Amino acid sequence: MPEGQFNFIIIGGGSAGAVIASRLSEDPSCKVALVEAGGHPPERERIPMATATLQCDPEVDWMYRANPGKAGRGMKDGRMFLPRGKMLGGSSGMNYMAYVRGHPGDFDKWESLGADGWSYDRVLPYFKKSERFNATNAVSIDPESHSGDGPLGVSVRSPVLPPSLQFISAAMASGIPEGDYNGADRRNPAGVVSLFHTTTEKGQRSSTYHAFLEGTAETRDNLTIVTKAHVTRVLLDGEGDTLRASGIEYEDSTGKRHRIQAAKEVILSAGAIGSPHILLLSGIGPRRELEFAEIECRLDSPHVGKHLKDHLLLGMIFDAPGVGIPLGQAGL
Ligand SMILES: Cc1cc2nc3c(=O)[nH]c(=O)nc-3n(C[C@H](O)[C@H](O)[C@H](O)COP(=O)(O)OP(=O)(O)OC[C@H]3O[C@@H](n4cnc5c(N)ncnc54)[C@H](O)[C@@H]3O)c2cc1C
């Protein structure tokens, strides 16, 4: 296959993109390009306690600001910050590492609405294939729902802090049973309480970069990872029913534009903001809005760029004399 031509091009090497790049390139006959706007994660990304320092750092955060809606009345300048990771691993490199699978009922509902293959029973093998759960006595585990063999490190903080145990006891005293919230107990009508399972291993963050790309996958001959490359649009061939994505255009860190081609598929995994943004720049979105922005409409798709839901992030810090730990021990 000539230079600049791939079977698959993946836009965005974040939570989703890093996994897809790793899985597709397991097949040596498959030539894959992963194109990411950020670079490799900085060293402190590994330290769970350093999470907050990654947000609002333009090296690794897209620095988005948003209208907080009704939830954010009283916020300074009426704006909230909306952190989004810009690095290999994407937002999994700056999130709070809570490992919480989707609710089984949601998956089952999707399948009942026609998303064949998306029931919880059908996706559970993939959760297990991904996970390397580190055995612990600190939580109750439903063994049918977990695996210790996958690439994504999942564990429970050790040592467990006394206030965390007090929180569990208080929940149980109020009638919420203790159990595995990533297992069968998730369907319990009374809910379930547990210490957090986190995407960490031996006290370090397990982002999708570390879990799926670092080391083995990133050195494969058939996987080309292009970093500091800002994708500006998906290249489209044909029109109407024959419209298909044939490649992408991106800008490197010097501002030079490049085009690469995909024989099979372009996979858009640039996140909840980046993906619709790239679609709009490519001419896929509400016709009137595209025309207003002087972008040729290739596909009138009224819902692109709409319906984003997020939550306000607000930290509340309290003194806890006698029950906390010194900052130096946090994250161990
Ligand atoms: C502060 C914070 C805390 C969170 N805490 C948790 C938590 O504790 N538990 C949990 O389950 N979830 C948490 N989340 C949510 C979770 O991290 C995200 O839902 C998930 O990472 C989204 O994955 P994604 O692949 O869709 O996007 P991302 O992981 O954001 O990946 C998108 C990638 O695309 C790249 N990209 C975007 N545009 C372009 C472009 N034009 N060209 C090239 N590359 C581009 C980005 O740089 C990024 O690397 C948190 C998120 C944040 C921001």
CSV table of C-alpha atoms and ligand atoms in Angstrom, one decimal:
chain,number,residue,atom,x,y,z
A,1,MET,CA,0.0,0.0,0.0
A,2,PRO,CA,1.6,3.4,-1.0
A,3,GLU,CA,2.6,6.0,1.6
A,4,GLY,CA,-0.3,8.0,2.8
A,5,GLN,CA,-2.7,5.2,2.2
A,6,PHE,CA,-4.2,3.1,5.0
A,7,ASN,CA,-7.0,0.5,5.4
A,8,PHE,CA,-8.3,2.4,8.5
A,9,ILE,CA,-7.7,6.0,9.7
A,10,ILE,CA,-8.7,6.7,13.3
A,11,ILE,CA,-9.2,10.4,14.2
A,12,GLY,CA,-8.4,11.0,17.9
A,13,GLY,CA,-6.3,8.7,20.1
A,14,GLY,CA,-8.5,9.1,23.3
A,15,SER,CA,-10.5,6.6,25.4
A,16,ALA,CA,-12.1,5.1,22.3
A,17,GLY,CA,-9.5,5.7,19.6
A,18,ALA,CA,-6.5,4.2,21.5
A,19,VAL,CA,-8.5,1.0,22.0
A,20,ILE,CA,-9.6,0.8,18.3
A,21,ALA,CA,-6.1,1.4,17.1
A,22,SER,CA,-4.7,-1.3,19.3
A,23,ARG,CA,-7.4,-3.9,18.3
A,24,LEU,CA,-7.4,-3.2,14.6
A,25,SER,CA,-3.6,-3.3,14.4
A,26,GLU,CA,-3.6,-6.8,16.0
A,27,ASP,CA,-4.1,-8.0,12.4
A,28,PRO,CA,-0.7,-7.5,10.7
A,29,SER,CA,-2.3,-7.3,7.3
A,30,CYS,CA,-4.3,-4.2,8.4
A,31,LYS,CA,-2.6,-0.9,7.9
A,32,VAL,CA,-3.8,1.6,10.4
A,33,ALA,CA,-3.2,5.3,11.0
A,34,LEU,CA,-4.1,7.0,14.4
A,35,VAL,CA,-4.1,10.8,14.1
A,36,GLU,CA,-4.1,12.7,17.4
A,37,ALA,CA,-4.0,16.5,18.1
A,38,GLY,CA,-2.1,16.1,21.4
A,39,GLY,CA,1.2,14.5,22.1
A,40,HIS,CA,2.3,11.7,24.5
A,41,PRO,CA,1.0,12.3,28.1
A,42,PRO,CA,3.3,14.1,30.5
A,43,GLU,CA,4.8,12.0,33.4
A,44,ARG,CA,2.5,13.5,36.0
A,45,GLU,CA,-0.5,12.1,34.1
A,46,ARG,CA,0.4,8.8,35.8
A,47,ILE,CA,-0.1,10.3,39.3
A,48,PRO,CA,-3.8,10.1,40.3
A,49,MET,CA,-3.4,12.9,42.8
A,50,ALA,CA,-2.1,15.2,40.0
A,51,THR,CA,-5.3,15.0,38.0
A,52,ALA,CA,-6.4,18.6,38.7
A,53,THR,CA,-3.1,20.0,37.4
A,54,LEU,CA,-3.8,18.5,33.9
A,55,GLN,CA,-7.1,20.3,33.6
A,56,CYS,CA,-6.7,23.9,32.3
A,57,ASP,CA,-3.2,23.1,31.1
A,58,PRO,CA,-3.3,24.0,27.3
A,59,GLU,CA,-0.6,21.4,26.6
A,60,VAL,CA,-3.1,18.6,27.5
A,61,ASP,CA,-6.5,20.2,27.7
A,62,TRP,CA,-8.6,21.7,24.9
A,63,MET,CA,-9.5,24.6,27.2
A,64,TYR,CA,-13.2,24.7,26.3
A,65,ARG,CA,-15.5,27.0,28.1
A,66,ALA,CA,-19.3,26.6,28.0
A,67,ASN,CA,-22.6,28.0,28.9
A,68,PRO,CA,-23.5,26.2,32.2
A,69,GLY,CA,-27.2,26.3,31.6
A,70,LYS,CA,-29.6,26.4,34.5
A,71,ALA,CA,-27.2,24.4,36.7
A,72,GLY,CA,-24.5,27.1,36.7
A,73,ARG,CA,-26.4,30.2,37.8
A,74,GLY,CA,-24.0,32.6,39.6
A,75,MET,CA,-20.8,31.3,37.9
A,76,LYS,CA,-18.2,33.9,37.2
A,77,ASP,CA,-18.9,35.5,33.7
A,78,GLY,CA,-21.7,32.9,33.3
A,79,ARG,CA,-19.1,30.4,31.9
A,80,MET,CA,-18.0,27.0,33.1
A,81,PHE,CA,-14.9,25.2,32.2
A,82,LEU,CA,-15.2,21.9,30.3
A,83,PRO,CA,-12.0,19.9,30.5
A,84,ARG,CA,-11.2,17.6,27.6
A,85,GLY,CA,-8.0,15.6,27.2
A,86,LYS,CA,-5.7,16.5,24.3
A,87,MET,CA,-3.1,13.7,24.4
A,88,LEU,CA,-2.7,10.0,23.6
A,89,GLY,CA,-5.2,8.5,26.0
A,90,GLY,CA,-7.5,11.6,25.6
A,91,SER,CA,-9.8,12.4,28.5
A,92,SER,CA,-8.8,9.0,30.1
A,93,GLY,CA,-5.5,10.8,30.8
A,94,MET,CA,-7.1,13.5,32.9
A,95,ASN,CA,-10.3,12.0,34.2
A,96,TYR,CA,-11.0,10.9,37.8
A,97,MET,CA,-10.5,7.2,37.0
A,98,ALA,CA,-13.8,6.0,38.4
A,99,TYR,CA,-14.4,2.7,36.7
A,100,VAL,CA,-18.2,2.5,36.3
A,101,ARG,CA,-19.7,0.5,33.5
A,102,GLY,CA,-23.0,1.6,31.9
A,103,HIS,CA,-26.1,0.4,33.6
A,104,PRO,CA,-27.2,-3.0,32.2
A,105,GLY,CA,-30.8,-1.7,31.8
A,106,ASP,CA,-29.5,1.0,29.4
A,107,PHE,CA,-27.7,-1.5,27.2
A,108,ASP,CA,-30.8,-3.8,27.2
A,109,LYS,CA,-33.0,-0.8,26.2
A,110,TRP,CA,-30.7,0.1,23.3
A,111,GLU,CA,-31.0,-3.5,21.9
A,112,SER,CA,-34.8,-3.4,22.4
A,113,LEU,CA,-34.8,-0.3,20.3
A,114,GLY,CA,-32.9,-2.0,17.5
A,115,ALA,CA,-29.2,-1.8,18.4
A,116,ASP,CA,-28.6,-5.4,17.7
A,117,GLY,CA,-25.6,-6.8,19.7
A,118,TRP,CA,-25.7,-4.1,22.4
A,119,SER,CA,-27.6,-5.9,25.2
A,120,TYR,CA,-25.7,-6.1,28.5
A,121,ASP,CA,-25.1,-9.9,28.0
A,122,ARG,CA,-23.6,-9.3,24.6
A,123,VAL,CA,-21.3,-6.5,25.7
A,124,LEU,CA,-20.2,-8.1,29.0
A,125,PRO,CA,-17.5,-10.3,27.3
A,126,TYR,CA,-15.9,-7.1,25.9
A,127,PHE,CA,-15.8,-5.5,29.3
A,128,LYS,CA,-14.1,-8.6,30.6
A,129,LYS,CA,-11.8,-8.8,27.6
A,130,SER,CA,-10.6,-5.3,28.4
A,131,GLU,CA,-10.2,-5.5,32.2
A,132,ARG,CA,-7.4,-6.6,34.4
A,133,PHE,CA,-9.0,-6.5,37.8
A,134,ASN,CA,-6.5,-6.6,40.6
A,135,ALA,CA,-7.7,-9.0,43.3
A,136,THR,CA,-8.6,-7.4,46.6
A,137,ASN,CA,-10.6,-8.2,49.8
A,138,ALA,CA,-11.7,-4.5,50.1
A,139,VAL,CA,-14.8,-5.0,47.9
A,140,SER,CA,-17.3,-7.7,47.1
A,141,ILE,CA,-16.8,-8.9,43.5
A,142,ASP,CA,-19.2,-10.8,41.3
A,143,PRO,CA,-16.7,-13.2,39.7
A,144,GLU,CA,-18.8,-13.7,36.6
A,145,SER,CA,-18.5,-10.0,35.7
A,146,HIS,CA,-14.7,-9.5,35.9
A,147,SER,CA,-11.5,-10.7,34.5
A,148,GLY,CA,-7.8,-10.4,35.5
A,149,ASP,CA,-6.4,-10.9,32.0
A,150,GLY,CA,-7.1,-7.8,30.0
A,151,PRO,CA,-4.9,-4.8,29.3
A,152,LEU,CA,-6.9,-2.2,31.4
A,153,GLY,CA,-5.7,-2.1,35.0
A,154,VAL,CA,-8.6,-1.8,37.5
A,155,SER,CA,-8.1,-1.8,41.2
A,156,VAL,CA,-9.3,-0.5,44.6
A,157,ARG,CA,-7.3,2.1,46.4
A,158,SER,CA,-4.9,0.6,48.9
A,159,PRO,CA,-4.7,1.3,51.8
A,160,VAL,CA,-8.4,2.0,52.2
A,161,LEU,CA,-9.0,5.2,54.1
A,162,PRO,CA,-11.1,5.0,57.3
A,163,PRO,CA,-13.6,7.7,56.2
A,164,SER,CA,-14.3,5.6,53.1
A,165,LEU,CA,-15.2,2.6,55.3
A,166,GLN,CA,-17.4,4.9,57.4
A,167,PHE,CA,-19.2,6.0,54.3
A,168,ILE,CA,-19.9,2.4,53.4
A,169,SER,CA,-21.2,1.6,56.9
A,170,ALA,CA,-23.5,4.7,56.8
A,171,ALA,CA,-24.9,3.7,53.5
A,172,MET,CA,-25.6,0.1,54.7
A,173,ALA,CA,-27.2,1.5,57.9
A,174,SER,CA,-29.6,3.4,55.7
A,175,GLY,CA,-30.6,0.2,53.9
A,176,ILE,CA,-28.3,0.2,50.8
A,177,PRO,CA,-26.7,-3.3,50.5
A,178,GLU,CA,-22.9,-3.6,49.9
A,179,GLY,CA,-22.0,-5.3,46.6
A,180,ASP,CA,-20.4,-5.1,43.2
A,181,TYR,CA,-21.7,-2.1,41.3
A,182,ASN,CA,-19.9,-3.3,38.1
A,183,GLY,CA,-21.5,-6.8,38.5
A,184,ALA,CA,-24.9,-8.5,39.0
A,185,ASP,CA,-25.7,-6.2,42.0
A,186,ARG,CA,-26.0,-3.2,39.7
A,187,ARG,CA,-29.6,-4.3,39.0
A,188,ASN,CA,-30.5,-4.3,42.7
A,189,PRO,CA,-33.6,-2.1,43.1
A,190,ALA,CA,-32.3,-0.8,46.5
A,191,GLY,CA,-29.0,0.2,44.8
A,192,VAL,CA,-25.6,-0.9,45.9
A,193,VAL,CA,-22.7,0.7,47.8
A,194,SER,CA,-19.1,-0.1,47.3
A,195,LEU,CA,-15.6,1.4,47.4
A,196,PHE,CA,-14.7,2.7,44.0
A,197,HIS,CA,-13.1,0.5,41.3
A,198,THR,CA,-10.6,2.8,39.6
A,199,THR,CA,-8.7,2.6,36.3
A,200,THR,CA,-5.4,2.4,38.2
A,201,GLU,CA,-2.8,-0.2,38.9
A,202,LYS,CA,-0.1,-0.1,41.6
A,203,GLY,CA,-1.2,3.5,42.4
A,204,GLN,CA,-0.8,4.7,38.9
A,205,ARG,CA,-3.3,5.9,36.3
A,206,SER,CA,-4.2,3.3,33.6
A,207,SER,CA,-5.3,5.5,30.7
A,208,THR,CA,-6.2,3.9,27.4
A,209,TYR,CA,-2.8,5.0,26.1
A,210,HIS,CA,-0.9,3.1,28.8
A,211,ALA,CA,-3.3,0.1,28.7
A,212,PHE,CA,-3.7,-0.4,24.9
A,213,LEU,CA,-0.9,1.4,23.0
A,214,GLU,CA,2.2,1.9,25.1
A,215,GLY,CA,4.9,-0.6,24.6
A,216,THR,CA,3.6,-3.3,22.3
A,217,ALA,CA,0.9,-1.8,20.0
A,218,GLU,CA,2.7,1.5,19.4
A,219,THR,CA,5.7,-0.3,17.9
A,220,ARG,CA,3.8,-2.4,15.4
A,221,ASP,CA,4.9,-1.8,11.8
A,222,ASN,CA,1.3,-1.7,10.6
A,223,LEU,CA,0.3,1.1,13.0
A,224,THR,CA,1.3,4.7,12.3
A,225,ILE,CA,0.6,7.1,15.1
A,226,VAL,CA,0.7,10.8,14.1
A,227,THR,CA,0.7,13.1,17.1
A,228,LYS,CA,0.4,17.0,17.2
A,229,ALA,CA,-1.8,16.6,14.2
A,230,HIS,CA,-5.0,18.6,14.1
A,231,VAL,CA,-7.6,17.0,11.8
A,232,THR,CA,-9.5,19.7,9.9
A,233,ARG,CA,-11.9,17.5,8.0
A,234,VAL,CA,-13.0,14.1,6.7
A,235,LEU,CA,-12.5,13.9,2.9
A,236,LEU,CA,-15.8,12.8,1.2
A,237,ASP,CA,-16.3,11.2,-2.2
A,238,GLY,CA,-19.5,10.8,-4.1
A,239,GLU,CA,-22.9,12.3,-3.1
A,240,GLY,CA,-26.3,11.2,-1.8
A,241,ASP,CA,-26.5,7.5,-1.3
A,242,THR,CA,-22.9,7.0,-2.6
A,243,LEU,CA,-21.3,9.5,-0.2
A,244,ARG,CA,-18.4,7.9,1.5
A,245,ALA,CA,-15.4,9.0,3.7
A,246,SER,CA,-12.2,8.4,1.7
A,247,GLY,CA,-9.6,10.0,3.9
A,248,ILE,CA,-8.8,13.0,6.1
A,249,GLU,CA,-7.0,16.3,6.1
A,250,TYR,CA,-4.9,17.4,9.0
A,251,GLU,CA,-2.5,20.2,10.0
A,252,ASP,CA,0.8,19.3,11.6
A,253,SER,CA,2.5,21.5,14.3
A,254,THR,CA,4.1,23.7,11.7
A,255,GLY,CA,0.7,24.5,10.1
A,256,LYS,CA,1.4,22.3,7.0
A,257,ARG,CA,-1.6,20.5,5.6
A,258,HIS,CA,-1.5,16.8,4.8
A,259,ARG,CA,-4.0,14.4,3.2
A,260,ILE,CA,-4.1,10.7,3.8
A,261,GLN,CA,-6.5,8.1,2.3
A,262,ALA,CA,-8.4,5.2,3.8
A,263,ALA,CA,-9.2,2.3,1.6
A,264,LYS,CA,-11.8,0.9,4.1
A,265,GLU,CA,-13.0,3.2,6.8
A,266,VAL,CA,-12.4,6.5,8.6
A,267,ILE,CA,-13.2,6.1,12.3
A,268,LEU,CA,-14.2,9.3,14.0
A,269,SER,CA,-13.4,9.1,17.7
A,270,ALA,CA,-12.5,12.7,18.6
A,271,GLY,CA,-14.8,12.9,21.6
A,272,ALA,CA,-18.2,14.4,22.3
A,273,ILE,CA,-17.1,17.9,21.1
A,274,GLY,CA,-14.4,17.0,18.6
A,275,SER,CA,-16.4,14.5,16.6
A,276,PRO,CA,-19.4,16.7,15.7
A,277,HIS,CA,-17.0,19.6,15.2
A,278,ILE,CA,-15.1,17.6,12.5
A,279,LEU,CA,-18.3,16.4,10.9
A,280,LEU,CA,-19.5,20.0,10.7
A,281,LEU,CA,-16.2,21.1,9.1
A,282,SER,CA,-16.6,18.3,6.6
A,283,GLY,CA,-20.0,19.5,5.5
A,284,ILE,CA,-22.1,17.0,7.5
A,285,GLY,CA,-24.7,18.8,9.7
A,286,PRO,CA,-27.7,21.1,9.6
A,287,ARG,CA,-27.7,22.7,6.1
A,288,ARG,CA,-28.7,26.2,7.2
A,289,GLU,CA,-25.9,26.4,9.8
A,290,LEU,CA,-23.3,25.1,7.4
A,291,GLU,CA,-24.3,27.5,4.8
A,292,PHE,CA,-24.2,30.4,7.3
A,293,ALA,CA,-20.6,29.3,8.1
A,294,GLU,CA,-19.9,29.1,4.3
A,295,ILE,CA,-19.3,25.4,4.4
A,296,GLU,CA,-20.6,23.3,1.5
A,297,CYS,CA,-23.3,21.0,2.8
A,298,ARG,CA,-22.5,17.4,1.7
A,299,LEU,CA,-25.1,15.8,4.0
A,300,ASP,CA,-28.0,17.6,5.7
A,301,SER,CA,-28.0,16.0,9.2
A,302,PRO,CA,-29.9,18.2,11.6
A,303,HIS,CA,-28.8,16.6,14.9
A,304,VAL,CA,-25.1,16.9,14.4
A,305,GLY,CA,-23.7,19.3,17.0
A,306,LYS,CA,-26.8,19.2,19.2
A,307,HIS,CA,-28.0,17.5,22.4
A,308,LEU,CA,-24.7,17.6,24.3
A,309,LYS,CA,-25.3,16.9,28.0
A,310,ASP,CA,-22.6,17.3,30.6
A,311,HIS,CA,-22.5,18.0,34.3
A,312,LEU,CA,-21.2,20.9,36.2
A,313,LEU,CA,-17.9,20.1,38.0
A,314,LEU,CA,-17.6,21.7,41.4
A,315,GLY,CA,-15.1,20.7,44.0
A,316,MET,CA,-16.0,21.0,47.7
A,317,ILE,CA,-13.2,20.8,50.2
A,318,PHE,CA,-13.6,20.4,53.9
A,319,ASP,CA,-11.2,20.1,56.8
A,320,ALA,CA,-11.3,16.6,58.3
A,321,PRO,CA,-9.0,16.6,61.3
A,322,GLY,CA,-7.9,13.2,62.4
A,323,VAL,CA,-9.6,11.2,59.5
A,324,GLY,CA,-7.7,12.4,56.5
A,325,ILE,CA,-4.1,11.6,55.3
A,326,PRO,CA,-1.3,14.0,54.6
A,327,LEU,CA,-1.2,15.2,51.0
A,328,GLY,CA,2.2,13.4,50.5
A,329,GLN,CA,0.5,10.0,51.1
A,330,ALA,CA,-2.4,10.6,48.8
A,331,GLY,CA,-2.3,8.6,45.6
A,332,LEU,CA,0.0,5.9,47.0
B,1,LIG,C1,-12.3,16.0,34.1
B,1,LIG,C2,-13.0,14.7,33.7
B,1,LIG,C3,-13.3,13.8,34.6
B,1,LIG,C4,-13.9,12.6,34.3
B,1,LIG,N1,-14.0,11.6,35.2
B,1,LIG,C5,-14.5,10.4,34.8
B,1,LIG,C6,-14.5,9.3,35.6
B,1,LIG,O1,-14.0,9.3,36.8
B,1,LIG,N2,-14.9,8.1,35.2
B,1,LIG,C7,-15.4,7.9,33.9
B,1,LIG,O2,-15.8,6.8,33.5
B,1,LIG,N3,-15.4,9.0,33.0
B,1,LIG,C8,-14.9,10.2,33.4
B,1,LIG,N4,-14.9,11.2,32.5
B,1,LIG,C9,-15.4,11.0,31.2
B,1,LIG,C10,-14.5,10.2,30.3
B,1,LIG,O3,-13.2,10.5,30.5
B,1,LIG,C11,-14.9,10.4,28.8
B,1,LIG,O4,-16.3,10.1,28.7
B,1,LIG,C12,-14.1,9.6,27.9
B,1,LIG,O5,-12.7,9.8,28.1
B,1,LIG,C13,-14.5,10.0,26.4
B,1,LIG,O6,-13.8,9.2,25.5
B,1,LIG,P1,-13.7,9.6,24.0
B,1,LIG,O7,-12.9,8.6,23.3
B,1,LIG,O8,-15.1,9.8,23.5
B,1,LIG,O9,-13.0,11.0,23.9
B,1,LIG,P2,-11.6,11.5,24.5
B,1,LIG,O10,-11.0,10.5,25.4
B,1,LIG,O11,-11.8,12.9,24.9
B,1,LIG,O12,-10.7,11.4,23.2
B,1,LIG,C14,-10.9,12.3,22.1
B,1,LIG,C15,-9.5,12.4,21.4
B,1,LIG,O13,-9.6,13.1,20.2
B,1,LIG,C16,-8.6,14.0,20.0
B,1,LIG,N5,-9.1,15.1,19.1
B,1,LIG,C17,-10.2,15.9,19.2
B,1,LIG,N6,-10.3,16.7,18.2
B,1,LIG,C18,-9.3,16.4,17.3
B,1,LIG,C19,-8.9,16.8,16.1
B,1,LIG,N7,-9.5,17.8,15.4
B,1,LIG,N8,-7.8,16.3,15.5
B,1,LIG,C20,-7.1,15.3,16.1
B,1,LIG,N9,-7.5,14.8,17.3
B,1,LIG,C21,-8.6,15.3,17.9
B,1,LIG,C22,-8.5,14.6,21.4
B,1,LIG,O14,-7.2,15.3,21.6
B,1,LIG,C23,-8.6,13.3,22.3
B,1,LIG,O15,-7.3,12.7,22.5
B,1,LIG,C24,-14.3,12.4,32.9
B,1,LIG,C25,-14.0,13.4,31.9
B,1,LIG,C26,-13.3,14.5,32.3
B,1,LIG,C27,-13.0,15.5,31.3
